[in-house]
Amino acid sequence: MPRYVYKCIECKEYFEVSHGIFEEQESCGFCHSTKLTRVPQMPHIRREVSSRGDKVGSEVRRAIEENRALLDEEKKKRVEYKDGN
Ligand SMILES: [Zn+2]
């Protein structure tokens, strides 16, 4: 069965469910709210998502996180370099 990602409007959690193409998840797995939005799983076409401020979501956050990790690595390297001298 295909998997879908939903976002709960109430608790703002993302979760993944698998169900048939013609079915739809009706309630949040966390708070059982029925206010769900399906998150389109097309990472390259996210215009709709990014145009809404608060929905810039996990994709962007992950990118930022990765960037930060890279920066940390860089910093560490620099510190090691300095110490080495
Ligand atoms: Zn919820």
CSV table of N, CA and C and ligand atoms in Angstrom, one decimal:
chain,number,residue,atom,x,y,z
A,1,MET,N,0.8,-1.2,0.0
A,1,MET,CA,0.0,0.0,0.0
A,1,MET,C,0.9,1.3,0.0
A,2,PRO,N,0.4,2.3,-0.7
A,2,PRO,CA,1.2,3.5,-0.7
A,2,PRO,C,1.2,4.2,0.6
A,3,ARG,N,2.3,4.9,0.9
A,3,ARG,CA,2.3,5.6,2.2
A,3,ARG,C,2.1,7.1,2.0
A,4,TYR,N,1.5,7.7,2.9
A,4,TYR,CA,1.2,9.1,2.8
A,4,TYR,C,1.6,9.8,4.1
A,5,VAL,N,2.0,11.0,3.9
A,5,VAL,CA,2.4,11.8,5.1
A,5,VAL,C,1.3,12.8,5.4
A,6,TYR,N,0.9,12.9,6.6
A,6,TYR,CA,-0.1,13.8,7.0
A,6,TYR,C,0.4,14.8,8.0
A,7,LYS,N,-0.2,16.0,8.1
A,7,LYS,CA,0.2,16.9,9.2
A,7,LYS,C,-1.1,17.2,9.9
A,8,CYS,N,-1.0,17.1,11.2
A,8,CYS,CA,-2.2,17.4,12.0
A,8,CYS,C,-2.2,18.9,12.3
A,9,ILE,N,-3.3,19.5,12.1
A,9,ILE,CA,-3.4,21.0,12.3
A,9,ILE,C,-3.4,21.2,13.8
A,10,GLU,N,-4.0,20.3,14.5
A,10,GLU,CA,-4.2,20.5,16.0
A,10,GLU,C,-2.9,20.5,16.7
A,11,CYS,N,-2.2,19.3,16.6
A,11,CYS,CA,-0.9,19.2,17.4
A,11,CYS,C,0.3,19.4,16.5
A,12,LYS,N,0.1,19.7,15.3
A,12,LYS,CA,1.2,20.0,14.4
A,12,LYS,C,2.3,18.9,14.2
A,13,GLU,N,1.8,17.7,14.4
A,13,GLU,CA,2.7,16.5,14.2
A,13,GLU,C,2.6,16.0,12.8
A,14,TYR,N,3.7,15.5,12.3
A,14,TYR,CA,3.7,14.9,11.0
A,14,TYR,C,3.6,13.4,11.3
A,15,PHE,N,2.9,12.7,10.5
A,15,PHE,CA,2.9,11.2,10.6
A,15,PHE,C,2.7,10.6,9.3
A,16,GLU,N,3.1,9.3,9.2
A,16,GLU,CA,3.0,8.6,8.0
A,16,GLU,C,2.1,7.5,8.1
A,17,VAL,N,1.2,7.3,7.2
A,17,VAL,CA,0.3,6.2,7.2
A,17,VAL,C,0.2,5.5,5.9
A,18,SER,N,0.0,4.2,5.9
A,18,SER,CA,-0.2,3.6,4.6
A,18,SER,C,-1.7,3.2,4.5
A,19,HIS,N,-2.3,3.5,3.3
A,19,HIS,CA,-3.7,3.1,3.1
A,19,HIS,C,-3.9,3.1,1.6
A,20,GLY,N,-5.0,2.6,1.2
A,20,GLY,CA,-5.3,2.5,-0.3
A,20,GLY,C,-5.4,3.9,-0.9
A,21,ILE,N,-5.2,3.9,-2.2
A,21,ILE,CA,-5.2,5.1,-3.0
A,21,ILE,C,-6.5,5.9,-2.8
A,22,PHE,N,-7.6,5.1,-2.7
A,22,PHE,CA,-8.9,5.8,-2.6
A,22,PHE,C,-9.4,6.0,-1.2
A,23,GLU,N,-8.5,5.7,-0.3
A,23,GLU,CA,-8.9,5.9,1.1
A,23,GLU,C,-8.2,7.2,1.6
A,24,GLU,N,-8.6,7.6,2.8
A,24,GLU,CA,-8.0,8.8,3.4
A,24,GLU,C,-7.9,8.6,4.9
A,25,GLN,N,-6.8,9.0,5.5
A,25,GLN,CA,-6.6,9.0,6.9
A,25,GLN,C,-7.6,10.0,7.5
A,26,GLU,N,-8.3,9.6,8.5
A,26,GLU,CA,-9.4,10.5,9.0
A,26,GLU,C,-9.0,11.2,10.4
A,27,SER,N,-8.1,10.5,11.1
A,27,SER,CA,-7.8,11.2,12.4
A,27,SER,C,-6.3,11.1,12.7
A,28,CYS,N,-5.9,12.0,13.5
A,28,CYS,CA,-4.5,12.1,13.9
A,28,CYS,C,-4.1,10.9,14.8
A,29,GLY,N,-3.0,10.3,14.6
A,29,GLY,CA,-2.5,9.3,15.4
A,29,GLY,C,-2.1,9.7,16.8
A,30,PHE,N,-1.9,11.0,17.0
A,30,PHE,CA,-1.4,11.5,18.2
A,30,PHE,C,-2.6,12.1,19.1
A,31,CYS,N,-3.4,12.9,18.5
A,31,CYS,CA,-4.4,13.6,19.3
A,31,CYS,C,-5.8,13.3,18.8
A,32,HIS,N,-5.9,12.4,17.8
A,32,HIS,CA,-7.2,12.0,17.3
A,32,HIS,C,-8.0,13.1,16.7
A,33,SER,N,-7.4,14.2,16.4
A,33,SER,CA,-8.1,15.3,15.7
A,33,SER,C,-8.4,14.9,14.3
A,34,THR,N,-9.4,15.4,13.7
A,34,THR,CA,-9.7,15.1,12.4
A,34,THR,C,-9.3,16.2,11.4
A,35,LYS,N,-8.6,17.2,12.0
A,35,LYS,CA,-8.1,18.2,11.1
A,35,LYS,C,-6.7,17.9,10.6
A,36,LEU,N,-6.7,17.2,9.5
A,36,LEU,CA,-5.5,16.8,8.9
A,36,LEU,C,-5.3,17.4,7.5
A,37,THR,N,-4.0,17.6,7.2
A,37,THR,CA,-3.7,17.9,5.8
A,37,THR,C,-2.8,16.9,5.3
A,38,ARG,N,-3.0,16.5,4.1
A,38,ARG,CA,-2.0,15.6,3.5
A,38,ARG,C,-0.9,16.3,2.9
A,39,VAL,N,0.3,15.9,3.3
A,39,VAL,CA,1.5,16.5,2.8
A,39,VAL,C,2.0,15.9,1.5
A,40,PRO,N,2.0,16.7,0.4
A,40,PRO,CA,2.4,16.1,-0.8
A,40,PRO,C,3.8,15.6,-0.8
A,41,GLN,N,4.0,14.4,-1.3
A,41,GLN,CA,5.4,13.8,-1.2
A,41,GLN,C,6.1,14.0,-2.5
A,42,MET,N,6.2,15.3,-2.8
A,42,MET,CA,7.0,15.6,-4.0
A,42,MET,C,8.0,16.7,-3.6
A,43,PRO,N,9.1,16.3,-3.0
A,43,PRO,CA,10.1,17.3,-2.4
A,43,PRO,C,10.5,18.4,-3.4
A,44,HIS,N,10.4,18.1,-4.7
A,44,HIS,CA,10.9,19.1,-5.6
A,44,HIS,C,9.8,20.2,-5.9
A,45,ILE,N,8.6,19.8,-5.7
A,45,ILE,CA,7.5,20.7,-6.0
A,45,ILE,C,6.9,21.1,-4.7
A,46,ARG,N,7.4,22.1,-4.0
A,46,ARG,CA,6.9,22.5,-2.7
A,46,ARG,C,6.5,23.9,-2.7
A,47,ARG,N,6.1,24.5,-3.8
A,47,ARG,CA,5.8,25.9,-3.9
A,47,ARG,C,4.6,26.2,-2.9
A,48,GLU,N,3.6,25.3,-3.0
A,48,GLU,CA,2.4,25.6,-2.2
A,48,GLU,C,2.8,25.6,-0.7
A,49,VAL,N,3.6,24.7,-0.3
A,49,VAL,CA,4.0,24.5,1.1
A,49,VAL,C,4.8,25.7,1.5
A,50,SER,N,5.8,26.1,0.7
A,50,SER,CA,6.7,27.1,1.2
A,50,SER,C,6.1,28.5,1.1
A,51,SER,N,5.0,28.7,0.4
A,51,SER,CA,4.3,30.0,0.3
A,51,SER,C,3.6,30.3,1.6
A,52,ARG,N,3.3,29.3,2.4
A,52,ARG,CA,2.6,29.5,3.7
A,52,ARG,C,3.6,29.5,4.8
A,53,GLY,N,3.8,30.6,5.4
A,53,GLY,CA,4.9,30.8,6.4
A,53,GLY,C,5.1,29.6,7.3
A,54,ASP,N,4.1,29.2,8.1
A,54,ASP,CA,4.3,28.3,9.2
A,54,ASP,C,4.4,26.8,8.7
A,55,LYS,N,4.2,26.6,7.4
A,55,LYS,CA,4.2,25.3,6.9
A,55,LYS,C,5.5,24.9,6.3
A,56,VAL,N,6.5,25.7,6.4
A,56,VAL,CA,7.7,25.4,5.7
A,56,VAL,C,8.4,24.1,6.2
A,57,GLY,N,7.9,23.7,7.4
A,57,GLY,CA,8.0,22.3,7.8
A,57,GLY,C,9.3,21.6,7.8
A,58,SER,N,9.2,20.3,7.9
A,58,SER,CA,10.3,19.4,8.2
A,58,SER,C,11.4,19.4,7.2
A,59,GLU,N,11.0,19.6,5.9
A,59,GLU,CA,12.0,19.5,4.8
A,59,GLU,C,13.0,20.6,5.0
A,60,VAL,N,12.6,21.8,5.2
A,60,VAL,CA,13.4,22.9,5.4
A,60,VAL,C,14.2,22.8,6.7
A,61,ARG,N,13.5,22.4,7.8
A,61,ARG,CA,14.1,22.3,9.0
A,61,ARG,C,15.3,21.2,9.0
A,62,ARG,N,15.0,20.2,8.2
A,62,ARG,CA,16.1,19.1,8.1
A,62,ARG,C,17.3,19.7,7.4
A,63,ALA,N,17.0,20.5,6.3
A,63,ALA,CA,18.1,21.1,5.6
A,63,ALA,C,18.9,22.0,6.5
A,64,ILE,N,18.2,22.8,7.3
A,64,ILE,CA,18.9,23.7,8.3
A,64,ILE,C,19.7,22.9,9.3
A,65,GLU,N,19.1,21.8,9.7
A,65,GLU,CA,19.8,20.9,10.7
A,65,GLU,C,21.1,20.4,10.1
A,66,GLU,N,20.9,20.0,8.8
A,66,GLU,CA,22.1,19.4,8.2
A,66,GLU,C,23.2,20.5,8.0
A,67,ASN,N,22.7,21.6,7.6
A,67,ASN,CA,23.7,22.7,7.5
A,67,ASN,C,24.4,23.0,8.8
A,68,ARG,N,23.6,23.0,9.9
A,68,ARG,CA,24.2,23.3,11.2
A,68,ARG,C,25.2,22.2,11.5
A,69,ALA,N,24.9,21.0,11.2
A,69,ALA,CA,25.8,19.8,11.5
A,69,ALA,C,27.1,20.0,10.7
A,70,LEU,N,27.0,20.5,9.5
A,70,LEU,CA,28.1,20.7,8.7
A,70,LEU,C,29.0,21.8,9.3
A,71,LEU,N,28.3,22.9,9.7
A,71,LEU,CA,29.0,24.0,10.3
A,71,LEU,C,29.8,23.6,11.6
A,72,ASP,N,29.1,22.7,12.3
A,72,ASP,CA,29.7,22.2,13.6
A,72,ASP,C,31.0,21.5,13.2
A,73,GLU,N,30.8,20.6,12.2
A,73,GLU,CA,32.0,19.9,11.8
A,73,GLU,C,33.1,20.8,11.4
A,74,GLU,N,32.8,21.8,10.6
A,74,GLU,CA,33.8,22.8,10.2
A,74,GLU,C,34.5,23.4,11.4
A,75,LYS,N,33.6,23.8,12.4
A,75,LYS,CA,34.1,24.5,13.6
A,75,LYS,C,35.1,23.6,14.3
A,76,LYS,N,34.6,22.3,14.4
A,76,LYS,CA,35.5,21.3,15.1
A,76,LYS,C,36.8,21.2,14.5
A,77,LYS,N,36.8,21.1,13.1
A,77,LYS,CA,38.0,20.9,12.4
A,77,LYS,C,38.9,22.1,12.6
A,78,ARG,N,38.3,23.3,12.6
A,78,ARG,CA,39.1,24.5,12.8
A,78,ARG,C,39.8,24.5,14.2
A,79,VAL,N,39.0,24.1,15.2
A,79,VAL,CA,39.5,24.1,16.5
A,79,VAL,C,40.6,23.1,16.6
A,80,GLU,N,40.4,22.0,16.0
A,80,GLU,CA,41.5,21.0,16.1
A,80,GLU,C,42.7,21.5,15.4
A,81,TYR,N,42.5,22.2,14.3
A,81,TYR,CA,43.6,22.7,13.6
A,81,TYR,C,44.4,23.7,14.4
A,82,LYS,N,43.6,24.6,15.1
A,82,LYS,CA,44.2,25.6,15.9
A,82,LYS,C,45.0,25.0,17.1
A,83,ASP,N,44.4,24.0,17.7
A,83,ASP,CA,45.0,23.3,18.8
A,83,ASP,C,46.3,22.6,18.3
A,84,GLY,N,46.2,22.1,17.1
A,84,GLY,CA,47.4,21.4,16.6
A,84,GLY,C,48.6,22.3,16.4
A,85,ASN,N,48.2,23.5,16.1
A,85,ASN,CA,49.4,24.5,16.0
A,85,ASN,C,49.8,25.0,17.3
B,1,ZN,ZN,-2.8,15.7,16.3
